[in-house]
CSV table of C-alpha atoms in Angstrom, one decimal:
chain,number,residue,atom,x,y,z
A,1,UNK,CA,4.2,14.5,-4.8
A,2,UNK,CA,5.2,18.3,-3.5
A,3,UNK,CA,7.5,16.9,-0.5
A,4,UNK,CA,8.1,20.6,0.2
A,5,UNK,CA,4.1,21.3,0.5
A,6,UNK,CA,2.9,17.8,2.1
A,7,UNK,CA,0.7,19.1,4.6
A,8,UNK,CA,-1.3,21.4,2.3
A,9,UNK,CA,-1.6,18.2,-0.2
A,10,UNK,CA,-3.1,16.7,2.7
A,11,UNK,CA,-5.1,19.1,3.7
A,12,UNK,CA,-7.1,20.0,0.1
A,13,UNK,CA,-7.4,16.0,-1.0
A,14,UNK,CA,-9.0,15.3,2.3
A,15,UNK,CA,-10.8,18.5,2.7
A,16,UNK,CA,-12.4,17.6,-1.1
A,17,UNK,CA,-13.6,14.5,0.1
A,18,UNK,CA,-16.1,16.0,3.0
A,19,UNK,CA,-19.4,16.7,1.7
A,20,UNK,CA,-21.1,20.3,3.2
A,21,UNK,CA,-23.9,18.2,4.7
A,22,UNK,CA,-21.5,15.9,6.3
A,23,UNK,CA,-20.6,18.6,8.6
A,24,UNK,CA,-24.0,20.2,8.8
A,25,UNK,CA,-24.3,22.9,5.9
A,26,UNK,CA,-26.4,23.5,3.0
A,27,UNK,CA,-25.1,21.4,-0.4
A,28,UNK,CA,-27.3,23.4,-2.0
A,29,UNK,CA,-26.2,25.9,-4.6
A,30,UNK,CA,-23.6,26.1,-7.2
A,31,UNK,CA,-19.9,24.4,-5.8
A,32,UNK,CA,-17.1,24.9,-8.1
A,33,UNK,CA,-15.0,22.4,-5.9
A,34,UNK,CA,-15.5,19.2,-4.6
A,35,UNK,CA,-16.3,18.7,-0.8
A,36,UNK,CA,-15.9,21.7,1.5
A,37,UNK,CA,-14.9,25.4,0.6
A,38,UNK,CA,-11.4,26.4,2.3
A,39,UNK,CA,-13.5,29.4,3.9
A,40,UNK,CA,-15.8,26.7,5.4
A,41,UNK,CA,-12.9,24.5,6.9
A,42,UNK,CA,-11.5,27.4,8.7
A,43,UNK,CA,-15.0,28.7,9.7
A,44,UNK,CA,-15.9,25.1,11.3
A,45,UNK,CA,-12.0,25.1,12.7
A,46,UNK,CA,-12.2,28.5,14.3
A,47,UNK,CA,-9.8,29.7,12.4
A,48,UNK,CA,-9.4,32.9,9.8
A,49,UNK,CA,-9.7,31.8,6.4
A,50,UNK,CA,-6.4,33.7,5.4
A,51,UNK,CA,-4.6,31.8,7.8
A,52,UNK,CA,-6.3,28.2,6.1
A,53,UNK,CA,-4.9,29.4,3.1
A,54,UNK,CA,-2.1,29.7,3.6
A,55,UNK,CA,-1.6,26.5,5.6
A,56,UNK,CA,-3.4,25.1,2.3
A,57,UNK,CA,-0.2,27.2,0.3
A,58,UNK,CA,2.3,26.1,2.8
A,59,UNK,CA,3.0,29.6,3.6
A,60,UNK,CA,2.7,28.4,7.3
A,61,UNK,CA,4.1,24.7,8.0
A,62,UNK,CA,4.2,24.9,11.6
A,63,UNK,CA,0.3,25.4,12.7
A,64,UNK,CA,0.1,24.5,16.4
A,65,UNK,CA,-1.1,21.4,18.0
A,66,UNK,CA,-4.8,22.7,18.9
A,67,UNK,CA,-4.9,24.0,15.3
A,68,UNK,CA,-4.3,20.5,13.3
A,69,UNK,CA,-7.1,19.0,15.6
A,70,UNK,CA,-9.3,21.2,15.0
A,71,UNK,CA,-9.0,20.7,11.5
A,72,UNK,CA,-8.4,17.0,11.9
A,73,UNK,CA,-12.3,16.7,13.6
A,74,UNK,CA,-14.0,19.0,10.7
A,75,UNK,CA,-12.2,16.7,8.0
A,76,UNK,CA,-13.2,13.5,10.2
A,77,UNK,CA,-9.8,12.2,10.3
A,78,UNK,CA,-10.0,8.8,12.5
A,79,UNK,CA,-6.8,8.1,15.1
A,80,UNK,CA,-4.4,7.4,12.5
A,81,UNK,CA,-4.7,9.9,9.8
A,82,UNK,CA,-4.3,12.4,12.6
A,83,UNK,CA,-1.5,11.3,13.7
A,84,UNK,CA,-0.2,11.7,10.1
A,85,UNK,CA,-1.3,14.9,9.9
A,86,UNK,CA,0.6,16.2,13.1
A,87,UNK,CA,3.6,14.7,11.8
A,88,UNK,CA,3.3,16.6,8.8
A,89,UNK,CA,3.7,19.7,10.7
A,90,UNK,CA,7.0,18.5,12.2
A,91,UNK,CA,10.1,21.3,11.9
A,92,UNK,CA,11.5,20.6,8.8
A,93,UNK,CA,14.6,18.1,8.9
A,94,UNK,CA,17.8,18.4,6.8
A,95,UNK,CA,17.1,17.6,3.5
A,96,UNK,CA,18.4,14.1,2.4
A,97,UNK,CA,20.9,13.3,-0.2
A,98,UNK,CA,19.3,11.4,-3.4
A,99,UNK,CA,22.7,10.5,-4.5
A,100,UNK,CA,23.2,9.2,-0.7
A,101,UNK,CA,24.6,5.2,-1.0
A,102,UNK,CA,21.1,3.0,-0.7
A,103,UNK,CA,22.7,0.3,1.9
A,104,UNK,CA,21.4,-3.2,2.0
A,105,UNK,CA,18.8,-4.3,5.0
A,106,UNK,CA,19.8,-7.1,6.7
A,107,UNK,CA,17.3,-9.3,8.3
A,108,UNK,CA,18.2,-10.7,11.4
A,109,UNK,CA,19.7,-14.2,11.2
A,110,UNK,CA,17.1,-15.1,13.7
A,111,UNK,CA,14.2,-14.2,11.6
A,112,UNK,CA,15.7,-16.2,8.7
A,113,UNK,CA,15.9,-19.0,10.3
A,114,UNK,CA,12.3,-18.7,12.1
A,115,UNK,CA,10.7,-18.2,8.7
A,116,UNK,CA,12.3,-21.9,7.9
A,117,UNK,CA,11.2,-23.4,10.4
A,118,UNK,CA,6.8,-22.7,10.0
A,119,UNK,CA,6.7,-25.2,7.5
A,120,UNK,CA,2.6,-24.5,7.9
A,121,UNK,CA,2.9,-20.6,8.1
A,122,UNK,CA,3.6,-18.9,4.8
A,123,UNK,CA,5.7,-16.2,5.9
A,124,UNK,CA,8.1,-13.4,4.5
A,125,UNK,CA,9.7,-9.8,5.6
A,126,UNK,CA,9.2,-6.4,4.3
A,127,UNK,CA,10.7,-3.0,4.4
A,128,UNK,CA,8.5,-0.2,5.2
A,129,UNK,CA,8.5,0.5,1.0
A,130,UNK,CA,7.1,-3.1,0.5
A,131,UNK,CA,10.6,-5.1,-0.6
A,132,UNK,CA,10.3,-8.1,-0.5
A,133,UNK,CA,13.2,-9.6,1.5
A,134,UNK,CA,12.9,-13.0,2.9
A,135,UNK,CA,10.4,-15.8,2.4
A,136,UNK,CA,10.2,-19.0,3.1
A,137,UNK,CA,8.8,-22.0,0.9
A,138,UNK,CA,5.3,-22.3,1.2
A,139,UNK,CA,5.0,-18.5,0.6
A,140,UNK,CA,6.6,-18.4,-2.3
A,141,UNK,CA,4.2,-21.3,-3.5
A,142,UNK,CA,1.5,-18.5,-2.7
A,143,UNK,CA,3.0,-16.0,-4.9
A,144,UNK,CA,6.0,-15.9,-7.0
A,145,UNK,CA,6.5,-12.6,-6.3
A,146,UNK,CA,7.4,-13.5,-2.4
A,147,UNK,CA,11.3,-13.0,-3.3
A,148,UNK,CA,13.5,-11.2,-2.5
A,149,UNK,CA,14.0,-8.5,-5.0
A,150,UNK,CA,10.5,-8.2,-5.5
A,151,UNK,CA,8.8,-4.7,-4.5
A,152,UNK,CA,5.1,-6.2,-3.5
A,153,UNK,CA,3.2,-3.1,-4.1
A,154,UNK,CA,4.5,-3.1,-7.5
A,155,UNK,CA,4.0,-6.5,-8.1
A,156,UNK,CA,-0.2,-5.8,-6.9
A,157,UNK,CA,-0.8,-2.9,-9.1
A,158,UNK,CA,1.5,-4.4,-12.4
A,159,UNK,CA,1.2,-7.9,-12.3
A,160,UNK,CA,-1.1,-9.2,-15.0
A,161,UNK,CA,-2.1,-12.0,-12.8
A,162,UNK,CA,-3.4,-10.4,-10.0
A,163,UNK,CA,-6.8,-9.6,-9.8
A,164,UNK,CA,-7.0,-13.5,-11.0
A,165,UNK,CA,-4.9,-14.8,-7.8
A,166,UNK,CA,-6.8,-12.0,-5.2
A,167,UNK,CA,-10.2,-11.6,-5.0
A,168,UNK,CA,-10.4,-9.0,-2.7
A,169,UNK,CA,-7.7,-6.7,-4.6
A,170,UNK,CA,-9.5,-3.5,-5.1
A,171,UNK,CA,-9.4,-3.6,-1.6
A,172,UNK,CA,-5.8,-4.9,-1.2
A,173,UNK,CA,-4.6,-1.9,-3.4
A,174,UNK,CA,-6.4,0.6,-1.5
A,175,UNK,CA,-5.1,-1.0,1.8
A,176,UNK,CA,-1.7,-1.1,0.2
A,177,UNK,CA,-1.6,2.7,-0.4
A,178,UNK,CA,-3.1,3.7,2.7
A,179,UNK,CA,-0.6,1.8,4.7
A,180,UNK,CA,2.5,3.2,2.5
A,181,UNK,CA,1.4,6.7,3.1
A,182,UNK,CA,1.0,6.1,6.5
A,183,UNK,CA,4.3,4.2,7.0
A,184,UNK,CA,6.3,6.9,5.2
A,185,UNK,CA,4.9,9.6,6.8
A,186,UNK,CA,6.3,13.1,6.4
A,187,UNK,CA,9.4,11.4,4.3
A,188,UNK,CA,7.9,11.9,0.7
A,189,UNK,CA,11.4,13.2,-0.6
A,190,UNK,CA,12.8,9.5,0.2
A,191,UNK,CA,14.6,8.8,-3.1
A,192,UNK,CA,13.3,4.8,-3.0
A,193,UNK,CA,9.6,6.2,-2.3
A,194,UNK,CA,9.9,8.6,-4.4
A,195,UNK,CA,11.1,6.0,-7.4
A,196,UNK,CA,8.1,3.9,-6.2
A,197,UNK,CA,5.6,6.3,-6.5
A,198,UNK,CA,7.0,7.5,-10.2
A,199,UNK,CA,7.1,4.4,-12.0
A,200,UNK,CA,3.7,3.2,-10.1
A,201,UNK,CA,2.0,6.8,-10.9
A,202,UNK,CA,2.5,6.2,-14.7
A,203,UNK,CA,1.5,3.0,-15.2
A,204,UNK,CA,-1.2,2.8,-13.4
A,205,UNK,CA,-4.5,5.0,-12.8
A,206,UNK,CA,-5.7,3.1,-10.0
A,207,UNK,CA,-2.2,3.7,-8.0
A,208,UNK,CA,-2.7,7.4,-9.0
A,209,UNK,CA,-5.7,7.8,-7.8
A,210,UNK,CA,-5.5,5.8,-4.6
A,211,UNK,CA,-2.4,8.0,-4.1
A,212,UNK,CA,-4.2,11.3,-4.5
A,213,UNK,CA,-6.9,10.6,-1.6
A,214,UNK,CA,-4.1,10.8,0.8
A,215,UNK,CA,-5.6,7.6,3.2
A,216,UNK,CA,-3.8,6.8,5.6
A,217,UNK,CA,-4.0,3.4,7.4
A,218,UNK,CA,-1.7,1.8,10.3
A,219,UNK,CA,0.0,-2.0,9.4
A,220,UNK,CA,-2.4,-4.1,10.5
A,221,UNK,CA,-3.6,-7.9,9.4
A,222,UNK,CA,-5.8,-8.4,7.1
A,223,UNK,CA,-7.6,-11.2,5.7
A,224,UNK,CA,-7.0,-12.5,1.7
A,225,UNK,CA,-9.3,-14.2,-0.6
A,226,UNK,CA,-7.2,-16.5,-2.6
A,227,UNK,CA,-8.0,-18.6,-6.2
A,228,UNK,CA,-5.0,-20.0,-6.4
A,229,UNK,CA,-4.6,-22.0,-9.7
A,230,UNK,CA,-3.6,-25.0,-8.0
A,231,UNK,CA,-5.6,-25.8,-4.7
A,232,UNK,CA,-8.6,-23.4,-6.0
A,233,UNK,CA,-10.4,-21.0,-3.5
A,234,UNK,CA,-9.7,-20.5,0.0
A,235,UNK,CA,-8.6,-17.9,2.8
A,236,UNK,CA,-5.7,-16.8,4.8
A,237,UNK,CA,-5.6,-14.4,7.9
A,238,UNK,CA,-2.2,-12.7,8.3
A,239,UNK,CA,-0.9,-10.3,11.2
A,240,UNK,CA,2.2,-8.1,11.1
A,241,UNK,CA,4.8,-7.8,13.2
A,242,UNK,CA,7.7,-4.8,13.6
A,243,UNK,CA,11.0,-6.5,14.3
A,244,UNK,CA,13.0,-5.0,17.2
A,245,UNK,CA,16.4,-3.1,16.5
A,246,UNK,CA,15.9,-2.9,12.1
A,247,UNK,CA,15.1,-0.2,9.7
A,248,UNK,CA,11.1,-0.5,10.5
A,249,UNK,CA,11.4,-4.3,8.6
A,250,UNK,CA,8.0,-6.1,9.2
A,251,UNK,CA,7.2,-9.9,9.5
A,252,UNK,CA,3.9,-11.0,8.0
A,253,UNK,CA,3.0,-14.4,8.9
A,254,UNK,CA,-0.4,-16.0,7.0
A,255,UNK,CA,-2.8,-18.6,8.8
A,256,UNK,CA,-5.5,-20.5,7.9
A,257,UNK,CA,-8.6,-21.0,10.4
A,258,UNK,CA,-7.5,-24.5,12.5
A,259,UNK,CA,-10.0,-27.4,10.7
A,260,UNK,CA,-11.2,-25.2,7.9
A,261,UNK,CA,-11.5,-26.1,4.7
A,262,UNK,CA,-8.8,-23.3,3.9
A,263,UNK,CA,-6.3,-25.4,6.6
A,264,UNK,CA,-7.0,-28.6,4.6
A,265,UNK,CA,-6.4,-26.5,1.3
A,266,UNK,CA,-3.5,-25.0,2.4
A,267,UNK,CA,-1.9,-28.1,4.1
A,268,UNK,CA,-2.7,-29.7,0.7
A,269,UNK,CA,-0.3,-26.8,-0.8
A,270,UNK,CA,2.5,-27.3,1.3
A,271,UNK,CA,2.7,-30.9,0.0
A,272,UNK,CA,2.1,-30.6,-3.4
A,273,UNK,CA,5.3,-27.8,-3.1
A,274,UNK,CA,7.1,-30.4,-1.1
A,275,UNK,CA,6.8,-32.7,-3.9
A,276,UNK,CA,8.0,-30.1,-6.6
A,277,UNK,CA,4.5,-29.3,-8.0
A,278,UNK,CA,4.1,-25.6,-8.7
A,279,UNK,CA,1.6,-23.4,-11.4
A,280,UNK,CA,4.3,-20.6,-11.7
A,281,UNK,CA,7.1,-20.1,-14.2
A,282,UNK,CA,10.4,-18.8,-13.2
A,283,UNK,CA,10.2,-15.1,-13.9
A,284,UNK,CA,6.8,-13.2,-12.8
A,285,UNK,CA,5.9,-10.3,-14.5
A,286,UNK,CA,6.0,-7.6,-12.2
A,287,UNK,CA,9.4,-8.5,-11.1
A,288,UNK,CA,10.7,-8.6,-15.2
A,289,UNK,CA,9.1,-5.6,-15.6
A,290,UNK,CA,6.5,-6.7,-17.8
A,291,UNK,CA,2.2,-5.5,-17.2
A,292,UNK,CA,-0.4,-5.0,-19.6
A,293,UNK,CA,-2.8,-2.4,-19.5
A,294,UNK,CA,-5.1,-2.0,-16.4
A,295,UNK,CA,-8.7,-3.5,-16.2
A,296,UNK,CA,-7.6,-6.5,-19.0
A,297,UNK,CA,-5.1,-9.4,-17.3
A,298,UNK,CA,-3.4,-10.8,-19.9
A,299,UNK,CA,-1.1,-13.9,-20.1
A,300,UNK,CA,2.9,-13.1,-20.6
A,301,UNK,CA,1.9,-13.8,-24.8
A,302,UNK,CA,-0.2,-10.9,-24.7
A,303,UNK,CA,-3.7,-13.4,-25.0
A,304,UNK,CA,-6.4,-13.4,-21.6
A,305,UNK,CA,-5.8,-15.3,-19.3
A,306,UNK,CA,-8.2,-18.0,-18.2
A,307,UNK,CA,-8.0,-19.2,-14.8
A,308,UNK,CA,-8.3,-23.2,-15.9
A,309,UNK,CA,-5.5,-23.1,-18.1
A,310,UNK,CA,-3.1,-20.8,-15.3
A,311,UNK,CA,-1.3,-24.5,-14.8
A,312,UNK,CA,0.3,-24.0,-18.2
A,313,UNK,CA,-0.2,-20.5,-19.4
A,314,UNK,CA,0.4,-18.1,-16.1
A,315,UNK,CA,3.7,-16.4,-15.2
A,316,UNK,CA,2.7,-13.8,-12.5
A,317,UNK,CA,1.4,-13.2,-9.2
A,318,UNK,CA,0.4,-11.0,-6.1
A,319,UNK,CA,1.2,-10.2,-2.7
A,320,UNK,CA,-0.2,-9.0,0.7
């Protein structure tokens, strides 16, 4: 991450995914780049190429409004990624300290207490870097990693167990990253982002390449495909919340479909973690700090891991 060049990041990883017929030229011929020629952005833009260079160079960080839509509709940026773009082009804002105090978020009393009481409603709350910081019972029978302390993007890209628990997780991940980037926005010189991105950029080539396509994607809901190792197979819709007067903390609440076979499955969870049953050990591995190579989940002894024997063997799990 260049935090001192993040508009021209964006602007070459995005302008490399646009094919030339895309935007109606000739693909023909030799390319030495992927996607679209600077010379052919700023052509389609109406702007001089010299100029496109050195918004590319961040030689010029302050291009005007008309200017970064232009650009935005030759790059087919949709609503959001736009609006991410604009924001990149912000004046620049005193530089933050990395040796500034990191101060605890509270989450409102209130919240803690509604999270209790949806005994059906798996729930939990979120910073905007994906901390984990409440939860209440039934979603941490979902997912060990539902705890507080627990960074959840961390926990889906290094936690052996995943792709096991979420079906859908190549999608997940690249939801994941798309909605970090956009949360952040402009602020890629936040120390805590900036940690996150680090430690997830060297262990794992998936994060680093999500991360270089420069997606962006506003919070939304999303539906998960679960195995879980002890009700099996089902799914859970989830929607997001902001909550009023915090540090941009979100509240994600899950739901099943009423009289589905995912209700009954997930009604059958909240009893069986009523009654003390539960497929995870104490510890998980992303929050230990323990992940096996990519592509390969193993079990914490370092043997695969089989789904039918997760009752006895597994000791990690996913999030969101």
């Amino acid at each position: 991450m260049d935090s001192k060049n993040a508009l021209g990041e964006f602007l070459r990883a995005r302008r490399e995914r646009v094919r030339p017929e895309d935007v109606g030229l000739s693909g023909g011929g030799l390319r030495r780049v992927p996607g679209l020629r600077r010379e052919e952005v700023a052509l389609l833009a109406g702007i001089s190429s010299d100029y496109y260079l050195r918004l590319e160079q961040g030689r010029d960080r302050n291009p005007s409004a008309q200017v970064l839509e232009a650009l935005a509709r030759v790059l087919g940026l949709d609503a959001s990624a736009t609006a991410h773009l604009l924001s990149l082009a912000q004046p620049e804002r005193p530089a933050v300290s990395r040796r500034r105090v990191r101060r605890p978020e509270a989450v409102p009393t209130s919240v803690r207490e509604l999270l209790d009481t949806w005994s059906g409603h798996p729930a939990y709350v979120q910073n905007r870097f994906t901390d984990c910081l409440a939860a209440n019972m039934l979603c941490r029978a979902l997912s060990p990693n539902y705890t507080p302390g627990v960074n959840l993007l961390r926990a889906v890209f290094l936690d052996p167990a995943e792709r096991e628990l979420r079906r859908d997780w190549e999608e997940l991940t690249a939801e994941g990253v798309a909605t970090l980037r956009g949360h952040i926005g402009p602020d890629v010189d936040e120390p805590r982002l900036v940690e996150l991105v680090g430690e997830l950029s060297v262990r794992s080539d998936r994060f680093r390449l999500l991360w270089s396509r420069h997606e962006v994607r506003p919070m939304l809901g999303r539906t998960s495909l679960l195995t879980h190792p002890l009700v099996g197979d089902f799914e859970l819709g989830s929607n997001k919340f902001e909550i009023p007067g915090t540090n941009a903390l979100s509240l994600v609440v899950f739901h099943a479909e009423p009289g589905s076979r995912s209700a009954e499955l997930l009604g059958l969870l909240g009893s069986l973690t009523a009654s003390g049953e539960t497929p995870w050990r104490e510890e998980s591995g992303a929050a230990s700090g323990e992940a096996p190579p990519e592509g390969n989940p193993r079990a914490a002894n370092g043997e695969p891991s089989h789904r039918g024997d997760r009752r006895d063997t597994s000791s990690e799990t996913p999030p969101e």
